[in-house]
Amino acid sequence: MALSAPRDQHTTDTVLNARSDARAQGGQSTEWMPYLPASSSPFAPAGTDPASLVWGEVVAPGGYTHKVVARGTRIRFDDPTGNACANLVVYNALEPTERLNVADTQKIPWQAYLGAGHPLLSGDGRVLASIVADTSGRHDAFCGTSTDAWNERKYGDSRPEGPTPSGRGLLVKAAAKHGLGRRDLPPSISLFQGVRVDSDGQLGWQGSAGARTYVELVAELPLLVLVANVAHPLDPRTDYVVGPLHVHAWRGRATGPTDARFGTAPELERAYLNTIDYAEARGL
Amino acid sequence: MTMISSTVPVGASFAAGSELDWAQSLVPGLVVLDERVPPNAPWSGVVAAGQVLTIVDVGGNQSGDCLMYNTADHEERYSVPDTLTWEQNAYVSTGTVLRSSEGRPLMTVVGNEIDRHDTIGGACSKESNTLRYGHHVMYHHGCRENFLAEASRHGLGVRDLVSNLNWFMNVPVETDGALGIVDGLSAPGRRVAVRAEMDVLVLVSNCPQMNNPCNDFNPTPLRMIVVEPS
């Protein structure tokens, strides 16, 4: 039996009928959606106290999300399929001119590849977020995310509402919801799809480490987080393949002198000192 | 003018006797601009579509930190990730197309006398210097300071500073991901030439850094020559 057309499934000839029809649609769930309250997420990471969750969401393939989280918040990204690609930009939520600086994030730690212990640095000598756990090891701070020009060349279409959206197109919308424009989008990083540099400088796509890996960040300042979940620009597959991305966050504590990671490198220690200095002066 | 004394600590300049080679444009043509950038100083200029900017590394191994903007829409600016992704290479060399945040060509490297240039290492700043070298260097001059001062002449600010390109600077990425600024590959009088693919505002910081080898610990001038190719 053929399913009836959408038009035939709704009685909306009066305001009261339309209201009833709309209200009857509540309470459903789907594969990608935010969970509110966050404690109701069916994908809450093992070992977390659901009551402490402040963010529980499955980001659709080709979707984006964004949130402001408090200093100390722990943010976890899960790639359940091995095909997620979390393109991230982070800002100091109090002064968004302070934002992710990918050059400093690679240069200051003397390390181009992101992993556990790596700071996400701003251009102001502070740590916006720390990578504190990583079971993937396949990330990229070189290629940024796709632009409209790239996706039009590669797939023939880049529309954010289409089947092959560009990451930049989505980040532009996420940024706009916080009063930020194109000029406020610096180079981004991406999680779960690795890139490595060979001796000639060639950038090679590694792809993912497989299904069910995760990365955890600690917000070292009040953080505006923008996330676009789109195919990596160097993904060699002809088709546009991207899986769902789980995002959870819960209340926690910013890095301090008693944490082992605080003093693992002199550059890192001074970056944390700068961050704490700022937070203390602001009364955070 | 009489020399006055000052209590202000300023950045270093090149040592007496340093070899300087001012060279000429790398491509022939009608010269429309020819300016000398002193050590530690910023510079900016507009290069019209089709014109070629030659940058002369007058004293050798002097990093010229560089940002580019579409003059018709400053929100479209140089993008490191787009440049790397389209080239599928981490280094800048002959033929590299320098792309914008919208993936479009801003400039193309049409002449080059050193192996490669860096576009990963970014710019030095007073703030990042505190991470790398300690808080005692907070009052050293830095490229981000130059960029902010020069950008402000064009209505641009801190929101407009993004990851940049470093002419004549050498930042290898090793197999384990180790990366850093190491001794340069350039020499006095070596040049790079870039052709504008649209009207481009170019900002340059003649890097004042004295804590790493990006200018051989001896800041020297740069020469900027724009020609209409013949």
Short mmCIF file of N, CA and C in Angstrom, two decimals, chain A residues 154-250:
data_model
loop_
_atom_site.label_atom_id
_atom_site.label_comp_id
_atom_site.label_asym_id
_atom_site.label_seq_id
_atom_site.Cartn_x
_atom_site.Cartn_y
_atom_site.Cartn_z
N LYS A 154 34.15 19.99 -6.74
CA LYS A 154 34.26 18.57 -6.43
C LYS A 154 32.95 17.81 -6.62
N TYR A 155 31.85 18.46 -6.20
CA TYR A 155 30.55 17.76 -6.22
C TYR A 155 29.52 18.43 -7.13
N GLY A 156 29.83 19.64 -7.59
CA GLY A 156 28.87 20.35 -8.44
C GLY A 156 27.84 21.14 -7.67
N ASP A 157 27.94 21.18 -6.35
CA ASP A 157 26.93 21.87 -5.53
C ASP A 157 27.51 22.12 -4.15
N SER A 158 27.20 23.28 -3.59
CA SER A 158 27.71 23.57 -2.24
C SER A 158 26.63 24.15 -1.34
N ARG A 159 25.39 24.22 -1.82
CA ARG A 159 24.34 24.91 -1.07
C ARG A 159 24.19 24.32 0.34
N PRO A 160 24.07 25.17 1.34
CA PRO A 160 23.94 24.64 2.71
C PRO A 160 22.69 23.79 2.89
N GLU A 161 21.66 24.03 2.06
CA GLU A 161 20.44 23.24 2.16
C GLU A 161 20.46 22.04 1.21
N GLY A 162 21.58 21.89 0.47
CA GLY A 162 21.67 20.82 -0.52
C GLY A 162 22.35 19.58 0.03
N PRO A 163 22.63 18.62 -0.84
CA PRO A 163 23.20 17.34 -0.41
C PRO A 163 24.70 17.36 -0.18
N THR A 164 25.38 18.44 -0.62
CA THR A 164 26.84 18.50 -0.47
C THR A 164 27.25 19.88 0.06
N PRO A 165 26.77 20.22 1.25
CA PRO A 165 27.05 21.56 1.77
C PRO A 165 28.53 21.76 2.06
N SER A 166 28.98 23.02 1.92
CA SER A 166 30.36 23.33 2.31
C SER A 166 30.40 23.61 3.80
N GLY A 167 31.52 23.28 4.42
CA GLY A 167 31.69 23.56 5.85
C GLY A 167 31.64 25.05 6.14
N ARG A 168 32.28 25.84 5.27
CA ARG A 168 32.29 27.29 5.49
C ARG A 168 30.87 27.85 5.42
N GLY A 169 30.08 27.34 4.48
CA GLY A 169 28.70 27.81 4.37
C GLY A 169 27.93 27.59 5.66
N LEU A 170 28.21 26.46 6.33
CA LEU A 170 27.52 26.17 7.58
C LEU A 170 28.08 27.00 8.73
N LEU A 171 29.40 27.16 8.75
CA LEU A 171 30.00 27.96 9.82
C LEU A 171 29.58 29.43 9.72
N VAL A 172 29.38 29.92 8.48
CA VAL A 172 28.89 31.29 8.31
C VAL A 172 27.55 31.46 9.02
N LYS A 173 26.68 30.45 8.90
CA LYS A 173 25.37 30.55 9.55
C LYS A 173 25.49 30.43 11.07
N ALA A 174 26.34 29.51 11.52
CA ALA A 174 26.52 29.35 12.97
C ALA A 174 27.07 30.65 13.57
N ALA A 175 28.05 31.24 12.89
CA ALA A 175 28.66 32.48 13.38
C ALA A 175 27.63 33.60 13.41
N ALA A 176 26.81 33.65 12.37
CA ALA A 176 25.82 34.74 12.26
C ALA A 176 24.87 34.73 13.46
N LYS A 177 24.61 33.56 14.01
CA LYS A 177 23.68 33.46 15.14
C LYS A 177 24.28 34.01 16.43
N HIS A 178 25.55 34.36 16.36
CA HIS A 178 26.20 35.01 17.50
C HIS A 178 26.71 36.40 17.11
N GLY A 179 26.14 36.96 16.05
CA GLY A 179 26.50 38.31 15.64
C GLY A 179 27.83 38.41 14.93
N LEU A 180 28.35 37.27 14.50
CA LEU A 180 29.65 37.27 13.84
C LEU A 180 29.48 37.04 12.35
N GLY A 181 30.41 37.59 11.57
CA GLY A 181 30.30 37.49 10.11
C GLY A 181 31.45 36.70 9.51
N ARG A 182 31.52 36.76 8.19
CA ARG A 182 32.56 36.01 7.48
C ARG A 182 33.96 36.40 7.94
N ARG A 183 34.13 37.71 8.26
CA ARG A 183 35.46 38.15 8.68
C ARG A 183 35.86 37.55 10.02
N ASP A 184 34.88 36.99 10.73
CA ASP A 184 35.16 36.42 12.05
C ASP A 184 35.45 34.93 11.99
N LEU A 185 35.48 34.36 10.79
CA LEU A 185 35.76 32.93 10.68
C LEU A 185 37.23 32.72 10.32
N PRO A 186 38.05 32.38 11.31
CA PRO A 186 39.46 32.09 11.03
C PRO A 186 39.58 30.67 10.50
N PRO A 187 40.78 30.25 10.10
CA PRO A 187 40.95 28.83 9.77
C PRO A 187 40.45 27.94 10.91
N SER A 188 39.82 26.84 10.53
CA SER A 188 39.24 25.90 11.50
C SER A 188 40.10 24.65 11.59
N ILE A 189 39.81 23.83 12.58
CA ILE A 189 40.43 22.50 12.65
C ILE A 189 39.35 21.45 12.46
N SER A 190 39.75 20.21 12.17
CA SER A 190 38.75 19.15 12.07
C SER A 190 39.19 17.91 12.83
N LEU A 191 38.21 17.23 13.40
CA LEU A 191 38.44 16.01 14.17
C LEU A 191 37.92 14.80 13.39
N PHE A 192 38.60 13.67 13.54
CA PHE A 192 38.18 12.33 13.11
C PHE A 192 38.57 11.94 11.69
N GLN A 193 39.11 12.88 10.87
CA GLN A 193 39.59 12.49 9.55
C GLN A 193 41.01 13.06 9.42
N GLY A 194 42.00 12.18 9.46
CA GLY A 194 43.38 12.63 9.58
C GLY A 194 44.01 13.06 8.27
N VAL A 195 44.99 13.95 8.39
CA VAL A 195 45.83 14.37 7.27
C VAL A 195 47.27 14.34 7.76
N ARG A 196 48.17 13.83 6.91
CA ARG A 196 49.59 13.81 7.26
C ARG A 196 50.40 14.44 6.13
N VAL A 197 51.55 15.02 6.51
CA VAL A 197 52.41 15.73 5.56
C VAL A 197 53.60 14.84 5.24
N ASP A 198 53.88 14.62 3.94
CA ASP A 198 55.06 13.81 3.62
C ASP A 198 56.29 14.71 3.46
N SER A 199 57.43 14.12 3.13
CA SER A 199 58.68 14.88 3.15
C SER A 199 58.72 15.98 2.09
N ASP A 200 57.89 15.87 1.06
CA ASP A 200 57.82 16.93 0.05
C ASP A 200 56.75 17.96 0.36
N GLY A 201 56.10 17.80 1.50
CA GLY A 201 55.03 18.72 1.86
C GLY A 201 53.67 18.28 1.37
N GLN A 202 53.60 17.16 0.62
CA GLN A 202 52.31 16.69 0.12
C GLN A 202 51.39 16.38 1.29
N LEU A 203 50.13 16.79 1.18
CA LEU A 203 49.15 16.51 2.22
C LEU A 203 48.40 15.24 1.82
N GLY A 204 48.48 14.24 2.69
CA GLY A 204 47.82 12.97 2.39
C GLY A 204 46.67 12.71 3.35
N TRP A 205 45.56 12.27 2.78
CA TRP A 205 44.36 12.00 3.58
C TRP A 205 44.48 10.62 4.20
N GLN A 206 44.33 10.53 5.51
CA GLN A 206 44.39 9.25 6.23
C GLN A 206 43.03 8.65 6.44
N GLY A 207 42.02 9.49 6.50
CA GLY A 207 40.71 9.01 6.90
C GLY A 207 40.65 8.77 8.39
N SER A 208 39.64 8.04 8.80
CA SER A 208 39.36 7.90 10.23
C SER A 208 40.06 6.69 10.82
N ALA A 209 39.99 6.60 12.13
CA ALA A 209 40.53 5.44 12.85
C ALA A 209 39.44 4.38 13.04
N GLY A 210 38.32 4.54 12.37
CA GLY A 210 37.23 3.59 12.48
C GLY A 210 36.10 4.11 13.35
N ALA A 211 35.11 3.26 13.54
CA ALA A 211 33.93 3.66 14.29
C ALA A 211 34.23 3.73 15.78
N ARG A 212 33.40 4.53 16.47
CA ARG A 212 33.40 4.60 17.93
C ARG A 212 34.70 5.14 18.52
N THR A 213 35.13 6.28 18.02
CA THR A 213 36.23 7.00 18.67
C THR A 213 35.66 8.31 19.22
N TYR A 214 36.42 8.92 20.12
CA TYR A 214 35.96 10.18 20.70
C TYR A 214 37.12 11.09 21.06
N VAL A 215 36.77 12.36 21.20
CA VAL A 215 37.72 13.40 21.62
C VAL A 215 37.04 14.22 22.71
N GLU A 216 37.80 14.54 23.75
CA GLU A 216 37.24 15.41 24.80
C GLU A 216 38.08 16.68 24.95
N LEU A 217 37.38 17.78 25.08
CA LEU A 217 38.01 19.09 25.29
C LEU A 217 37.60 19.62 26.66
N VAL A 218 38.45 20.43 27.25
CA VAL A 218 38.07 21.24 28.41
C VAL A 218 38.07 22.70 27.99
N ALA A 219 36.97 23.38 28.25
CA ALA A 219 36.89 24.82 27.95
C ALA A 219 37.67 25.56 29.03
N GLU A 220 38.71 26.26 28.61
CA GLU A 220 39.56 26.96 29.59
C GLU A 220 39.08 28.39 29.83
N LEU A 221 38.19 28.86 28.97
CA LEU A 221 37.53 30.16 29.14
C LEU A 221 36.07 29.94 28.77
N PRO A 222 35.19 30.88 29.11
CA PRO A 222 33.83 30.79 28.56
C PRO A 222 33.95 30.72 27.04
N LEU A 223 33.32 29.71 26.45
CA LEU A 223 33.66 29.37 25.08
C LEU A 223 32.43 29.40 24.18
N LEU A 224 32.57 30.08 23.04
CA LEU A 224 31.62 29.91 21.95
C LEU A 224 32.18 28.84 21.03
N VAL A 225 31.40 27.78 20.82
CA VAL A 225 31.85 26.65 20.01
C VAL A 225 30.99 26.58 18.75
N LEU A 226 31.63 26.61 17.59
CA LEU A 226 30.92 26.38 16.32
C LEU A 226 31.38 25.05 15.75
N VAL A 227 30.43 24.23 15.31
CA VAL A 227 30.75 22.91 14.78
C VAL A 227 30.01 22.70 13.46
N ALA A 228 30.73 22.31 12.43
CA ALA A 228 30.09 21.88 11.17
C ALA A 228 30.53 20.45 10.91
N ASN A 229 29.57 19.59 10.62
CA ASN A 229 29.86 18.17 10.41
C ASN A 229 29.73 17.86 8.91
N VAL A 230 30.85 18.05 8.20
CA VAL A 230 30.83 17.91 6.74
C VAL A 230 32.01 17.07 6.28
N ALA A 231 31.94 16.55 5.07
CA ALA A 231 33.02 15.74 4.52
C ALA A 231 34.31 16.55 4.50
N HIS A 232 35.41 15.88 4.85
CA HIS A 232 36.71 16.54 4.81
C HIS A 232 37.05 16.93 3.36
N PRO A 233 37.66 18.12 3.16
CA PRO A 233 37.91 18.53 1.76
C PRO A 233 38.78 17.55 0.98
N LEU A 234 39.69 16.85 1.66
CA LEU A 234 40.55 15.92 0.91
C LEU A 234 39.99 14.49 0.89
N ASP A 235 38.79 14.29 1.38
CA ASP A 235 38.18 12.95 1.33
C ASP A 235 38.17 12.49 -0.13
N PRO A 236 38.87 11.39 -0.44
CA PRO A 236 39.01 11.01 -1.85
C PRO A 236 37.76 10.35 -2.45
N ARG A 237 36.79 10.04 -1.62
CA ARG A 237 35.62 9.35 -2.15
C ARG A 237 34.81 10.26 -3.07
N THR A 238 34.35 9.71 -4.17
CA THR A 238 33.56 10.49 -5.13
C THR A 238 32.27 10.97 -4.48
N ASP A 239 31.67 10.09 -3.69
CA ASP A 239 30.44 10.46 -3.01
C ASP A 239 30.76 11.33 -1.79
N TYR A 240 29.76 12.06 -1.38
CA TYR A 240 29.89 12.92 -0.19
C TYR A 240 29.48 12.06 1.00
N VAL A 241 30.48 11.59 1.74
CA VAL A 241 30.20 10.65 2.83
C VAL A 241 30.51 11.33 4.16
N VAL A 242 29.52 11.46 5.00
CA VAL A 242 29.74 11.97 6.35
C VAL A 242 28.71 11.32 7.28
N GLY A 243 29.16 10.93 8.46
CA GLY A 243 28.27 10.27 9.40
C GLY A 243 27.78 11.23 10.47
N PRO A 244 26.88 10.77 11.34
CA PRO A 244 26.42 11.62 12.43
C PRO A 244 27.53 11.87 13.44
N LEU A 245 27.40 12.98 14.14
CA LEU A 245 28.39 13.38 15.15
C LEU A 245 27.66 13.58 16.48
N HIS A 246 28.13 12.90 17.52
CA HIS A 246 27.53 13.10 18.84
C HIS A 246 28.31 14.19 19.58
N VAL A 247 27.59 15.10 20.21
CA VAL A 247 28.21 16.13 21.04
C VAL A 247 27.56 16.11 22.42
N HIS A 248 28.39 15.95 23.44
CA HIS A 248 27.91 16.05 24.82
C HIS A 248 28.85 16.96 25.59
N ALA A 249 28.31 17.62 26.58
CA ALA A 249 29.16 18.44 27.45
C ALA A 249 28.60 18.38 28.86
N TRP A 250 29.50 18.50 29.81
CA TRP A 250 29.07 18.49 31.21
C TRP A 250 29.96 19.41 32.04
#
